[in-house]
Coordinates of N, CA and C in Angstrom, one line a residue:
X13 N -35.2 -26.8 15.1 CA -34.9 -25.7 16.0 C -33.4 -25.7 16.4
X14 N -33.0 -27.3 16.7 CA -31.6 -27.2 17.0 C -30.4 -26.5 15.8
X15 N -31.0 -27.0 14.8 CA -30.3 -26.8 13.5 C -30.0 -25.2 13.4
X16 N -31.5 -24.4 13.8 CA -31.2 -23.4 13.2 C -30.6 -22.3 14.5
X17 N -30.3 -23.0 15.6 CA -30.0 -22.1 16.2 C -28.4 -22.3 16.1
X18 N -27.8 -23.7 15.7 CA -26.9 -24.0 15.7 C -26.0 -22.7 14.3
X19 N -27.1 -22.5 13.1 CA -26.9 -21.7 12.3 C -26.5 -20.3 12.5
X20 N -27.3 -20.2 13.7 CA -27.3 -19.0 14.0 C -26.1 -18.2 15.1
X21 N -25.8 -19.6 15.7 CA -24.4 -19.6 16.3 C -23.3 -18.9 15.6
X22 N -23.3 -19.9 14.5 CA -22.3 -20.2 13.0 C -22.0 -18.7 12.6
X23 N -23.2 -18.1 12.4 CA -23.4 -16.9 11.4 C -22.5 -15.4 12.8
X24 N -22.9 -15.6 14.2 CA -22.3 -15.1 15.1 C -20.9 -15.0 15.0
X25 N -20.8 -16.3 15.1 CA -19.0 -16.7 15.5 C -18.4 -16.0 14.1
X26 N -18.9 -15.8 12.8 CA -18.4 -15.7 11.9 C -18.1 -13.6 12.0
X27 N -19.4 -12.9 12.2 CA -19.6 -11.6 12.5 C -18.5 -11.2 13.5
X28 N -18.0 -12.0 14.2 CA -17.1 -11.7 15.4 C -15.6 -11.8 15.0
X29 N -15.3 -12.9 14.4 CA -13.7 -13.2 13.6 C -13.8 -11.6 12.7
X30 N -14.7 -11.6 11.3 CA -15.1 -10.6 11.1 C -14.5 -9.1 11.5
X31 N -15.3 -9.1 12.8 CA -14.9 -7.9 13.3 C -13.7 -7.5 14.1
X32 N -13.4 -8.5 14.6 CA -12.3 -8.4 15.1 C -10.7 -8.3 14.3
X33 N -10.8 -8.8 12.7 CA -9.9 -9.1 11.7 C -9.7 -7.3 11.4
X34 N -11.3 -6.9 11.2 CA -11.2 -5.5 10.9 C -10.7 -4.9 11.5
X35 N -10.8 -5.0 13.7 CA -10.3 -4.3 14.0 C -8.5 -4.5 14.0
X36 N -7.8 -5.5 13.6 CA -6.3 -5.7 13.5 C -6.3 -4.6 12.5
X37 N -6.8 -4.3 11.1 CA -6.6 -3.9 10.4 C -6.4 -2.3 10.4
X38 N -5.6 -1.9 11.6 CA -6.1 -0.3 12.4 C -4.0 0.2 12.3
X39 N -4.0 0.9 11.5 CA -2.8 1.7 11.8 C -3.0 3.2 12.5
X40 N -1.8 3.1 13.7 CA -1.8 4.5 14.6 C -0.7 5.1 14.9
X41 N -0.6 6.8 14.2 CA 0.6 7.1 14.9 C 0.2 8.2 16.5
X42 N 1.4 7.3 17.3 CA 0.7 7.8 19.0 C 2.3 8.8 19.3
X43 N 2.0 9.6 18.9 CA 2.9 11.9 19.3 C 4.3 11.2 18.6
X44 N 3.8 10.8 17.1 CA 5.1 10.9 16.1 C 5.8 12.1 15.5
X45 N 7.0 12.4 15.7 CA 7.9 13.5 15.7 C 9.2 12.7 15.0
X46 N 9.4 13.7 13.6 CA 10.2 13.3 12.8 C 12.1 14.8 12.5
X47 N 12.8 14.6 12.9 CA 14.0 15.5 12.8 C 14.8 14.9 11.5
X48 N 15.1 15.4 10.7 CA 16.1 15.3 9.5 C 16.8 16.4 9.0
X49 N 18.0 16.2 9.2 CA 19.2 16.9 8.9 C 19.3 18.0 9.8
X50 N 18.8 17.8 11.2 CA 18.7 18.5 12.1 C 17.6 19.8 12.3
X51 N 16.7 19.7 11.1 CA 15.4 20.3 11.3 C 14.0 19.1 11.6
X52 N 13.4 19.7 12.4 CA 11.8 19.5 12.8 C 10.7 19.2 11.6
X53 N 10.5 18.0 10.3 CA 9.5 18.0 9.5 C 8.1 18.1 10.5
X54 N 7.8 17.1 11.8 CA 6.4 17.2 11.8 C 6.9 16.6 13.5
X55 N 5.8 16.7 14.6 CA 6.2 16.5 15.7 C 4.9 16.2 16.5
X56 N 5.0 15.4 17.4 CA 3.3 15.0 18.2 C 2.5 15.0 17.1
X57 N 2.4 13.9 16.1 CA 1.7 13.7 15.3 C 0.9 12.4 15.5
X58 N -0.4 12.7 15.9 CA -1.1 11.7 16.3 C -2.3 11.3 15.3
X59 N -2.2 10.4 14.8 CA -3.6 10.0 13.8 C -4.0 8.3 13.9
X60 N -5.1 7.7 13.6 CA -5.7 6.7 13.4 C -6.4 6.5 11.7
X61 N -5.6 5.3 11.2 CA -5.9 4.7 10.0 C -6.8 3.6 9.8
X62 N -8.1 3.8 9.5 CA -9.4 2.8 10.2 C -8.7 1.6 8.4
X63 N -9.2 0.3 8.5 CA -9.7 -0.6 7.1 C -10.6 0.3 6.8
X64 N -10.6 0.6 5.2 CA -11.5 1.2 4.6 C -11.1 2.4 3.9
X65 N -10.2 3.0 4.2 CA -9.1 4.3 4.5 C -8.0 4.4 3.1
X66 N -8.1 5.7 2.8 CA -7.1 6.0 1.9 C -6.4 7.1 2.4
X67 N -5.5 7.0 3.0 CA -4.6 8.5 3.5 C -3.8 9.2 2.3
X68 N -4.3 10.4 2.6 CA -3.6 11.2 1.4 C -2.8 11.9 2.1
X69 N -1.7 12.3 1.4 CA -0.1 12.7 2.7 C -0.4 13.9 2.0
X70 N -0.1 15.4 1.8 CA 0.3 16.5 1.4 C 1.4 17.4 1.9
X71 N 1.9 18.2 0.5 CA 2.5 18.7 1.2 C 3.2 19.8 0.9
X72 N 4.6 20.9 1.0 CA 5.6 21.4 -0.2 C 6.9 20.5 -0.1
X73 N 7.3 20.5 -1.0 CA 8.9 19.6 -1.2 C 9.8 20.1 0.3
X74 N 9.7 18.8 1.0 CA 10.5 19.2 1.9 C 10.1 18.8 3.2
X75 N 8.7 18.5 3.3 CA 8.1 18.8 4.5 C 7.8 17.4 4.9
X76 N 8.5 16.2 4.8 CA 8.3 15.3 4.9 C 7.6 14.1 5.1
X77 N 6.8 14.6 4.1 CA 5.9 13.1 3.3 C 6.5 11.8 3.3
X78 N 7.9 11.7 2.5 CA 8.6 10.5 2.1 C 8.8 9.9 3.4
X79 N 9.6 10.9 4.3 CA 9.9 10.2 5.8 C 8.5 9.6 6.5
X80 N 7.9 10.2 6.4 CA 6.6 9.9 7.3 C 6.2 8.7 6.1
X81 N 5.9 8.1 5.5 CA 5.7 7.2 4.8 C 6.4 6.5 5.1
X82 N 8.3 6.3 5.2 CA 9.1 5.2 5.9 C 8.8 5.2 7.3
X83 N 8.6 5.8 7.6 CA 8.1 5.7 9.5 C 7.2 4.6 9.5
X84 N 5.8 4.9 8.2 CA 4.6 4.3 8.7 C 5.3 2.8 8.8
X85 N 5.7 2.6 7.2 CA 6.4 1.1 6.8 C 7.4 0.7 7.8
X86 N 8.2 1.3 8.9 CA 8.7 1.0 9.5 C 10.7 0.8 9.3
X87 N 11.0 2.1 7.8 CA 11.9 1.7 7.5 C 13.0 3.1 7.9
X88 N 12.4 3.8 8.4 CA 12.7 4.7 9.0 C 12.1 5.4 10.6
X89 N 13.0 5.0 11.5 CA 13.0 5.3 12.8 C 12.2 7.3 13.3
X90 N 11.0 7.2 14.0 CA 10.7 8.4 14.7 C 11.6 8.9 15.6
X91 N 12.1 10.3 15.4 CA 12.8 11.2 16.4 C 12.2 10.8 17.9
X92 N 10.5 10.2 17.6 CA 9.7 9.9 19.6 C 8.6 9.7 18.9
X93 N 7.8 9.0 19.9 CA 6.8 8.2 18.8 C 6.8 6.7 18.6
X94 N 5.4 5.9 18.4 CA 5.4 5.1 17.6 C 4.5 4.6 16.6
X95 N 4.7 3.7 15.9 CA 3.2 3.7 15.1 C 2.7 2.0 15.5
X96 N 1.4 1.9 15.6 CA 1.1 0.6 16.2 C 0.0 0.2 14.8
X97 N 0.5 -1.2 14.5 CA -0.5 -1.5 13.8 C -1.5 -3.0 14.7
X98 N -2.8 -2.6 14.2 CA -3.1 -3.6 15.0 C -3.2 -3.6 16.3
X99 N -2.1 -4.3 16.9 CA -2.7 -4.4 18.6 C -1.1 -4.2 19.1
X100 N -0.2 -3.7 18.5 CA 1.0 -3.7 18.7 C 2.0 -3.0 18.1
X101 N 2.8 -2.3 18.5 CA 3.8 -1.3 18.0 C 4.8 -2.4 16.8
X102 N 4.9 -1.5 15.1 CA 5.3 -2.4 14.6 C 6.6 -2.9 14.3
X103 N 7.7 -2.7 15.6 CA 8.9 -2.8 15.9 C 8.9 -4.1 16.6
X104 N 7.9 -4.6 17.3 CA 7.7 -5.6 18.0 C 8.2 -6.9 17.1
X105 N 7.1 -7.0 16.4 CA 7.4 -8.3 15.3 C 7.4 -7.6 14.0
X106 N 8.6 -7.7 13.2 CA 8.7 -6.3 12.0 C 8.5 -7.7 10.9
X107 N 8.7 -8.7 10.8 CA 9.0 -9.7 9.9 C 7.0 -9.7 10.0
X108 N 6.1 -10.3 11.0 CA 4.7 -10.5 10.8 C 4.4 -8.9 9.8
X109 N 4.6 -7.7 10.7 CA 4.2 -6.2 9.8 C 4.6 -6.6 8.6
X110 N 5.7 -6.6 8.2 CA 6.4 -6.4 6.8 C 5.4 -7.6 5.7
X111 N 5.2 -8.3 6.3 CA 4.5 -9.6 5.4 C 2.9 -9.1 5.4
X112 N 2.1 -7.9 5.8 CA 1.3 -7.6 5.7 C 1.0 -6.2 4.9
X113 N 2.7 -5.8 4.4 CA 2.4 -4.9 3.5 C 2.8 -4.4 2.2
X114 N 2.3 -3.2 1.7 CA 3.2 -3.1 0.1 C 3.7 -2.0 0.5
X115 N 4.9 -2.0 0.3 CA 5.6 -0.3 0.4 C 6.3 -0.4 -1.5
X116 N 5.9 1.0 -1.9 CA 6.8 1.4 -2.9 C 7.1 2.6 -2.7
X117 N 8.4 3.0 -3.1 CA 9.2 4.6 -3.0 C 8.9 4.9 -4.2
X118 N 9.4 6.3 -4.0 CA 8.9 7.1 -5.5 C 9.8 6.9 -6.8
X119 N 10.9 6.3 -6.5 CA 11.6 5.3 -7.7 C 11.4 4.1 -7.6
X120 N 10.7 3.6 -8.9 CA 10.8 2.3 -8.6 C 12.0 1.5 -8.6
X121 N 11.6 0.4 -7.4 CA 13.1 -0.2 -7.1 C 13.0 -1.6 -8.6
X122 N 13.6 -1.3 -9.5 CA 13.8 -2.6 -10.7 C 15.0 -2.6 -10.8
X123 N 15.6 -4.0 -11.3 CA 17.0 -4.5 -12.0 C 16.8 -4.1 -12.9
X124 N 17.7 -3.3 -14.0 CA 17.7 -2.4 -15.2 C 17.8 -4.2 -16.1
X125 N 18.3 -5.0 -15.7 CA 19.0 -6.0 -17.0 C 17.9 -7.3 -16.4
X126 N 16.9 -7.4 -15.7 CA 16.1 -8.2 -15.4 C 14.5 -7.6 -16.7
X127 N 14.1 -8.7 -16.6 CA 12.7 -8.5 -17.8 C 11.6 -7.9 -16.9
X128 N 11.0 -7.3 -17.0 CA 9.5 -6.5 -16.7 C 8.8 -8.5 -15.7
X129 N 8.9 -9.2 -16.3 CA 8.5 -10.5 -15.8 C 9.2 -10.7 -14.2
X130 N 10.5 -11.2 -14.5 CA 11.7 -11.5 -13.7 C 11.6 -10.4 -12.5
X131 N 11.5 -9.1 -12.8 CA 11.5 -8.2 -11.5 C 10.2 -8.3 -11.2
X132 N 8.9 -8.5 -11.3 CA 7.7 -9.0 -10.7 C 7.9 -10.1 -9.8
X133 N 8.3 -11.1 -10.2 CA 8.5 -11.6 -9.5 C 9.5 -11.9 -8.2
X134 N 10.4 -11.3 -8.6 CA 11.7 -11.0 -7.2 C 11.4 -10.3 -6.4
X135 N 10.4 -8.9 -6.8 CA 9.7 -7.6 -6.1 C 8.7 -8.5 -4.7
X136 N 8.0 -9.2 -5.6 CA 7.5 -10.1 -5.1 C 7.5 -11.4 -3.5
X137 N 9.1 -11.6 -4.4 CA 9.7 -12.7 -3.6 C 10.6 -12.0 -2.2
X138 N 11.0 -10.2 -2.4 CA 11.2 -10.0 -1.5 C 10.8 -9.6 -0.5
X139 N 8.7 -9.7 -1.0 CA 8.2 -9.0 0.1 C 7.6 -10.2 0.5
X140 N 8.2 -11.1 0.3 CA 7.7 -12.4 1.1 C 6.2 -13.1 0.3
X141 N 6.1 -13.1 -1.0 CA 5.4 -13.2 -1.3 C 5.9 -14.6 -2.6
X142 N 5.2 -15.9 -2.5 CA 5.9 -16.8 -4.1 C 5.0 -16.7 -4.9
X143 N 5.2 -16.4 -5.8 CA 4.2 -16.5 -7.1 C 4.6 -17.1 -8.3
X144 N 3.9 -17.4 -8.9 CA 4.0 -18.2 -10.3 C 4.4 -16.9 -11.3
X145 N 5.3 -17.5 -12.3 CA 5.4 -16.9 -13.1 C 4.0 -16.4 -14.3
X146 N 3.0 -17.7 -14.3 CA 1.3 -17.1 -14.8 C 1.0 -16.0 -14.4
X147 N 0.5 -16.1 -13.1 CA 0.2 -15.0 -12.1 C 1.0 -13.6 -12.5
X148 N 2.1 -13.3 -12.4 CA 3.0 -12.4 -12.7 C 2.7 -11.9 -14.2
X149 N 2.2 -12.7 -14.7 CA 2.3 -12.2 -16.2 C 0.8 -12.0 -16.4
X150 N 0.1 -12.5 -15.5 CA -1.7 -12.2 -15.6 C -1.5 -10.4 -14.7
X151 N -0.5 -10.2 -13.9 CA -1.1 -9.0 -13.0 C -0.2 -8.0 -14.0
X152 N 0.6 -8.7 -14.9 CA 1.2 -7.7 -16.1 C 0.4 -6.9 -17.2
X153 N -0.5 -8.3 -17.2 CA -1.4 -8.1 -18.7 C -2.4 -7.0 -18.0
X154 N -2.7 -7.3 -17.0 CA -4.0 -6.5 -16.4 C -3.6 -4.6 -16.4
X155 N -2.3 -4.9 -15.9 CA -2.0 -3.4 -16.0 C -1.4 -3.0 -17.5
X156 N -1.5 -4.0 -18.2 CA -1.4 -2.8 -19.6 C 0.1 -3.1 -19.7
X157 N 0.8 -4.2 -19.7 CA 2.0 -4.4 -20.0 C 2.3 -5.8 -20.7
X158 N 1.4 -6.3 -21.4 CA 1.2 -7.9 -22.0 C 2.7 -7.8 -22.8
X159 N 2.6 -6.7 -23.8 CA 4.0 -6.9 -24.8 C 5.3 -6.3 -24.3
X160 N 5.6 -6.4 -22.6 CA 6.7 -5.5 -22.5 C 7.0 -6.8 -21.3
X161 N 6.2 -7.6 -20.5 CA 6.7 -8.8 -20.1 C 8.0 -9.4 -20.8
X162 N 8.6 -9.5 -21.4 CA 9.8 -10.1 -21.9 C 10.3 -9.3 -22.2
X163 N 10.2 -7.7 -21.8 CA 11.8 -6.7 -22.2 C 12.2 -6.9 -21.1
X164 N 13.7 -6.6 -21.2 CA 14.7 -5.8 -20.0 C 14.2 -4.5 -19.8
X165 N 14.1 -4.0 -18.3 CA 13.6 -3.1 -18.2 C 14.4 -1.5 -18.1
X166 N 15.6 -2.0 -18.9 CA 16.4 -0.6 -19.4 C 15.6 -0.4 -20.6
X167 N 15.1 -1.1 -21.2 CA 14.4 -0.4 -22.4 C 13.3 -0.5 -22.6
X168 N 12.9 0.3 -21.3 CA 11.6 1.0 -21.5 C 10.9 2.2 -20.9
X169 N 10.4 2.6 -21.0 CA 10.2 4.2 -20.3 C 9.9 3.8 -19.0
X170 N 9.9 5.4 -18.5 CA 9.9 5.8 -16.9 C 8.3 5.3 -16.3
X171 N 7.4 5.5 -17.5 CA 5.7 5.1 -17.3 C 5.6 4.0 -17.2
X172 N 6.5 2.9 -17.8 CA 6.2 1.3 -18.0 C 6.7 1.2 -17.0
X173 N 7.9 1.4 -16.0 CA 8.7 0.9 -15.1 C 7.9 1.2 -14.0
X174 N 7.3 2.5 -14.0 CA 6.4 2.6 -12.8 C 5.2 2.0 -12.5
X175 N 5.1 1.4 -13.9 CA 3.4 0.0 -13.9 C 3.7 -0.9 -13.6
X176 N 5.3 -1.8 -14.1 CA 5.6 -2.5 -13.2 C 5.7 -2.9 -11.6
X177 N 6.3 -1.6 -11.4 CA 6.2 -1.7 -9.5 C 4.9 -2.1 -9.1
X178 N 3.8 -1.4 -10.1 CA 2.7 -0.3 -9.3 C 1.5 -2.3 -9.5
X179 N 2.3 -3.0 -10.5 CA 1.4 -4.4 -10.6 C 2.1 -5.3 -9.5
X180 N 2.7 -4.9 -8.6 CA 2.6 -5.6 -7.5 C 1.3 -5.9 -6.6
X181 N 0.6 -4.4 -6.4 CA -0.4 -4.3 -6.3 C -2.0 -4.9 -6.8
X182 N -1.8 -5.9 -8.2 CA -2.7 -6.7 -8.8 C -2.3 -8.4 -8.4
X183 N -1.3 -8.5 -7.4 CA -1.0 -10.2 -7.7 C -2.1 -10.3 -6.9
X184 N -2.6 -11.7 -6.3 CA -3.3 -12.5 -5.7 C -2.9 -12.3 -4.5
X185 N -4.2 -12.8 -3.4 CA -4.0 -12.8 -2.0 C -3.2 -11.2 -1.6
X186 N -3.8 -9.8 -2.0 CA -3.5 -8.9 -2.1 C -2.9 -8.9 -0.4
X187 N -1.8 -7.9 0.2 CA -1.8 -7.8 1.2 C -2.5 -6.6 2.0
X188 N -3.0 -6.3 3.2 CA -3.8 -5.1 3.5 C -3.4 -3.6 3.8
X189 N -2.4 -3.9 3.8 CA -1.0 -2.0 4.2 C -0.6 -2.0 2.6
X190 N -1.2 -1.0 2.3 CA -0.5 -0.5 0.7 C 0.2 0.9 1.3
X191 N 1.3 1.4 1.1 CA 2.2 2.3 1.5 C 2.8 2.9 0.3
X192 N 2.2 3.8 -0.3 CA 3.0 4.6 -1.6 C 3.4 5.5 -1.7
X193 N 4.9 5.9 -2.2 CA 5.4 7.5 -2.6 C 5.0 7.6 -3.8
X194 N 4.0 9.0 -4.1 CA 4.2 9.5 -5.5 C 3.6 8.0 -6.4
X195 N 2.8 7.3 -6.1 CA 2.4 6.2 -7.1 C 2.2 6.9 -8.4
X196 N 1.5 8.2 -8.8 CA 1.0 8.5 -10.1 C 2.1 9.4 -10.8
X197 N 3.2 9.1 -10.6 CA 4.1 9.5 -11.0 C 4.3 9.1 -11.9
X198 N 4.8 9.5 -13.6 CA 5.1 9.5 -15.0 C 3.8 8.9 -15.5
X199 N 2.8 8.3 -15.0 CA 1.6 7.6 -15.4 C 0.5 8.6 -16.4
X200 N 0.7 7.9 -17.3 CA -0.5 8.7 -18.3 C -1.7 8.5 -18.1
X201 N -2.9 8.8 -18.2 CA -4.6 9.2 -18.1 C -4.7 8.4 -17.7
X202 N -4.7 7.0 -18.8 CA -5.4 5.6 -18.9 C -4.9 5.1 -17.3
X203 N -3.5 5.0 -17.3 CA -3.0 4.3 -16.4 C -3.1 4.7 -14.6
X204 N -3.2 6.0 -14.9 CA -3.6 6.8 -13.9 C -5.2 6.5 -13.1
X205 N -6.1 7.1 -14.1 CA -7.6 6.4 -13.8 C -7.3 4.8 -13.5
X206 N -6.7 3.7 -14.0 CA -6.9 2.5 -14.0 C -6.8 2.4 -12.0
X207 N -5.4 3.2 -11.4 CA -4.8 3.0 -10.6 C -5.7 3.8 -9.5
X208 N -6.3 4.3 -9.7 CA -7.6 5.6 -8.7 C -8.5 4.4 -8.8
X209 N -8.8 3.6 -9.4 CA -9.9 2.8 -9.5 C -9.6 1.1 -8.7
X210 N -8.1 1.2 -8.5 CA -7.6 -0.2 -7.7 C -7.6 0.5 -6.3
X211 N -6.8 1.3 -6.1 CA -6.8 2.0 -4.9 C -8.3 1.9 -4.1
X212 N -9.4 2.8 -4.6 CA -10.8 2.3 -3.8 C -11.3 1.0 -3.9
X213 N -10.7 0.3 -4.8 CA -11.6 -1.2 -5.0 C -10.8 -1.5 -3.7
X214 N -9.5 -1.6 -3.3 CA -8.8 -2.2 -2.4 C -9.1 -1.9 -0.7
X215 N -9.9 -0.4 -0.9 CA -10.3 0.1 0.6 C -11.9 -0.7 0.9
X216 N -12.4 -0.5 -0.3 CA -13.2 -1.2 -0.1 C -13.7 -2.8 0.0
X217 N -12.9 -3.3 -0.2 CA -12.6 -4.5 0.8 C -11.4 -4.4 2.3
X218 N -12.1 -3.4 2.8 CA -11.1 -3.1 4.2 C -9.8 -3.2 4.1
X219 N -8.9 -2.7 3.4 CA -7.5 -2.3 3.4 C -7.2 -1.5 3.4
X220 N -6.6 -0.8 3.5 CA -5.8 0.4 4.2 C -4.8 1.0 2.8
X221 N -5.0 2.4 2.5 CA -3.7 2.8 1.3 C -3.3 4.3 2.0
X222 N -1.8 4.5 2.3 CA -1.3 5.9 2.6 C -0.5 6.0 1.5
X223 N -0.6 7.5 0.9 CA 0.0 7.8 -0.2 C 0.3 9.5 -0.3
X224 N 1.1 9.3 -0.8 CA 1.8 11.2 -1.3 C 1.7 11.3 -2.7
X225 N 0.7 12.1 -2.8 CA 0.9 13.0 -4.1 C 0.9 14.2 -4.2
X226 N 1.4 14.8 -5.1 CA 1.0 16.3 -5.4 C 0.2 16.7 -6.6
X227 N -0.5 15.5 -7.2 CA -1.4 16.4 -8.2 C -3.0 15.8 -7.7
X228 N -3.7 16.1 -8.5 CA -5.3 16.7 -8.2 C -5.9 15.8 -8.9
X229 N -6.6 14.7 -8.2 CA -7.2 13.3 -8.5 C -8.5 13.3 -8.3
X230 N -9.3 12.4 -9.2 CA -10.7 12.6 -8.9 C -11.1 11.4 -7.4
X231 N -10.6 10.9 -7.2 CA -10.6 10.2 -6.1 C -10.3 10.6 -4.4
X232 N -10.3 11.6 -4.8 CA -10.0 12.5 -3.6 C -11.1 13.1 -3.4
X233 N -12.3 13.1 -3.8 CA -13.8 13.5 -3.6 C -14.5 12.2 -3.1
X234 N -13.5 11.4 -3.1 CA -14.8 9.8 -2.3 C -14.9 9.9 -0.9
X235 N -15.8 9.5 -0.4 CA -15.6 10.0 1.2 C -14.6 9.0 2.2
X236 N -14.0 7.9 1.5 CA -13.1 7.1 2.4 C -11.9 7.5 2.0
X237 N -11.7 9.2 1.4 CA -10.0 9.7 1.5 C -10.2 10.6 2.8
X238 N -8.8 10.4 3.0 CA -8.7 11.5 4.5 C -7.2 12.2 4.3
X239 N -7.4 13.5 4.3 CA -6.0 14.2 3.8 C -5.6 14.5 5.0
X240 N -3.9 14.5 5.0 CA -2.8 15.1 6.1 C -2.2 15.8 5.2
X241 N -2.0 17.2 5.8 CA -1.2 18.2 5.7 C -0.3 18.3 6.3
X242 N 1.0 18.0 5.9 CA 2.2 18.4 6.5 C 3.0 20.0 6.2

């Protein structure tokens, strides 16, 4: 009896860390208001990003998506406003935020004269992250780049360079804030579907993805996307 109540303790204490981890896992913007180049993109913009969540940003060129995506990441300052991740505005401690997320821009950031390998790993290393050079070349192979690991990535197309960035997102110990501009950008079918299919695998182990696109995905019919219209 002792045993199993002690189990049943066990199994409590565990539902509770649990739930509580989930709830850290909570991005919020509280009356975000963005001005660039002395026009108004979006203003009192209030939303809640639950674990489980795929934010889909929309929009017309101009109406700022990209900005509001550096706001979320924290790499661009709100005109008023803040965004709290967790239990805390993420200006407070930006080094803990930063180490809990993936941000990629809609160019990918690569060294033209580093190898498809080499920038994995540095991408890597600057998001606070060490990895083995295996690892790097196991999250290469997975995205469909086994024979392009040892090129320089000047010589290779705008599709490969974008699967590079986008295998940041397959290393180990995934982090839970995925933050993307335009991820399906130059990506052909295969690579496209592969990447609509990591994205829900990743909400569905309670992580969080905000993203901007403008084209028309089958993934956008699952019930854990949530669209913003800007």
């Amino acid at each position: 009896m002792i045993a199993v109540n002690l189990l049943n303790s066990f199994y409590y204490l565990v539902t509770l860390i649990l739930n509580d981890a989930a709830m850290l896992n909570t991005l919020c913007l509280q009356s975000v208001s963005c001005i660039r180049g002395g026009k108004t993109l979006f203003s009192n913009l209030n939303l809640k990003i639950k674990s489980g969540t795929i934010l889909r940003i929309s929009g017309d060129n101009g109406s700022g998506k990209s900005s509001l995506l550096r706001i979320l990441c924290g790499l661009l300052a709100p005109q008023s406003g803040e965004v709290i991740w967790g239990d805390q505005a993420i200006n407070k401690d930006r080094d803990q935020f930063h180490s809990e997320l993936i941000y990629l821009g809609h160019i990918p950031a690569l060294k033209a004269d580093f190898t498809a390998l080499e920038n994995l790993i540095s991408l890597a290393l600057l998001g606070g992250q060490v990895i083995t050079a295996k690892e790097a070349l196991q999250a290469l192979t997975t995205a469909g780049l086994a024979d392009q690991a040892h090129r320089v990535v000047r010589t290779l197309s705008q599709g490969q360079k974008q699967r590079i960035a986008l295998a940041r997102l397959r290393l180990p110990q995934p982090k839970p804030l995925w933050i993307l501009d335009e991820p399906f950008n130059a990506l052909d079918q295969k690579s496209n579907q592969l990447l609509q299919s990591l994205l829900v695998e990743h909400v569905q182990h309670d992580g969080i993805v905000a993203l901007s696109s403008h084209q028309t995905l089958s993934m956008y019919d699952d019930p854990q996307v949530v669209r913003l219209e800007l």
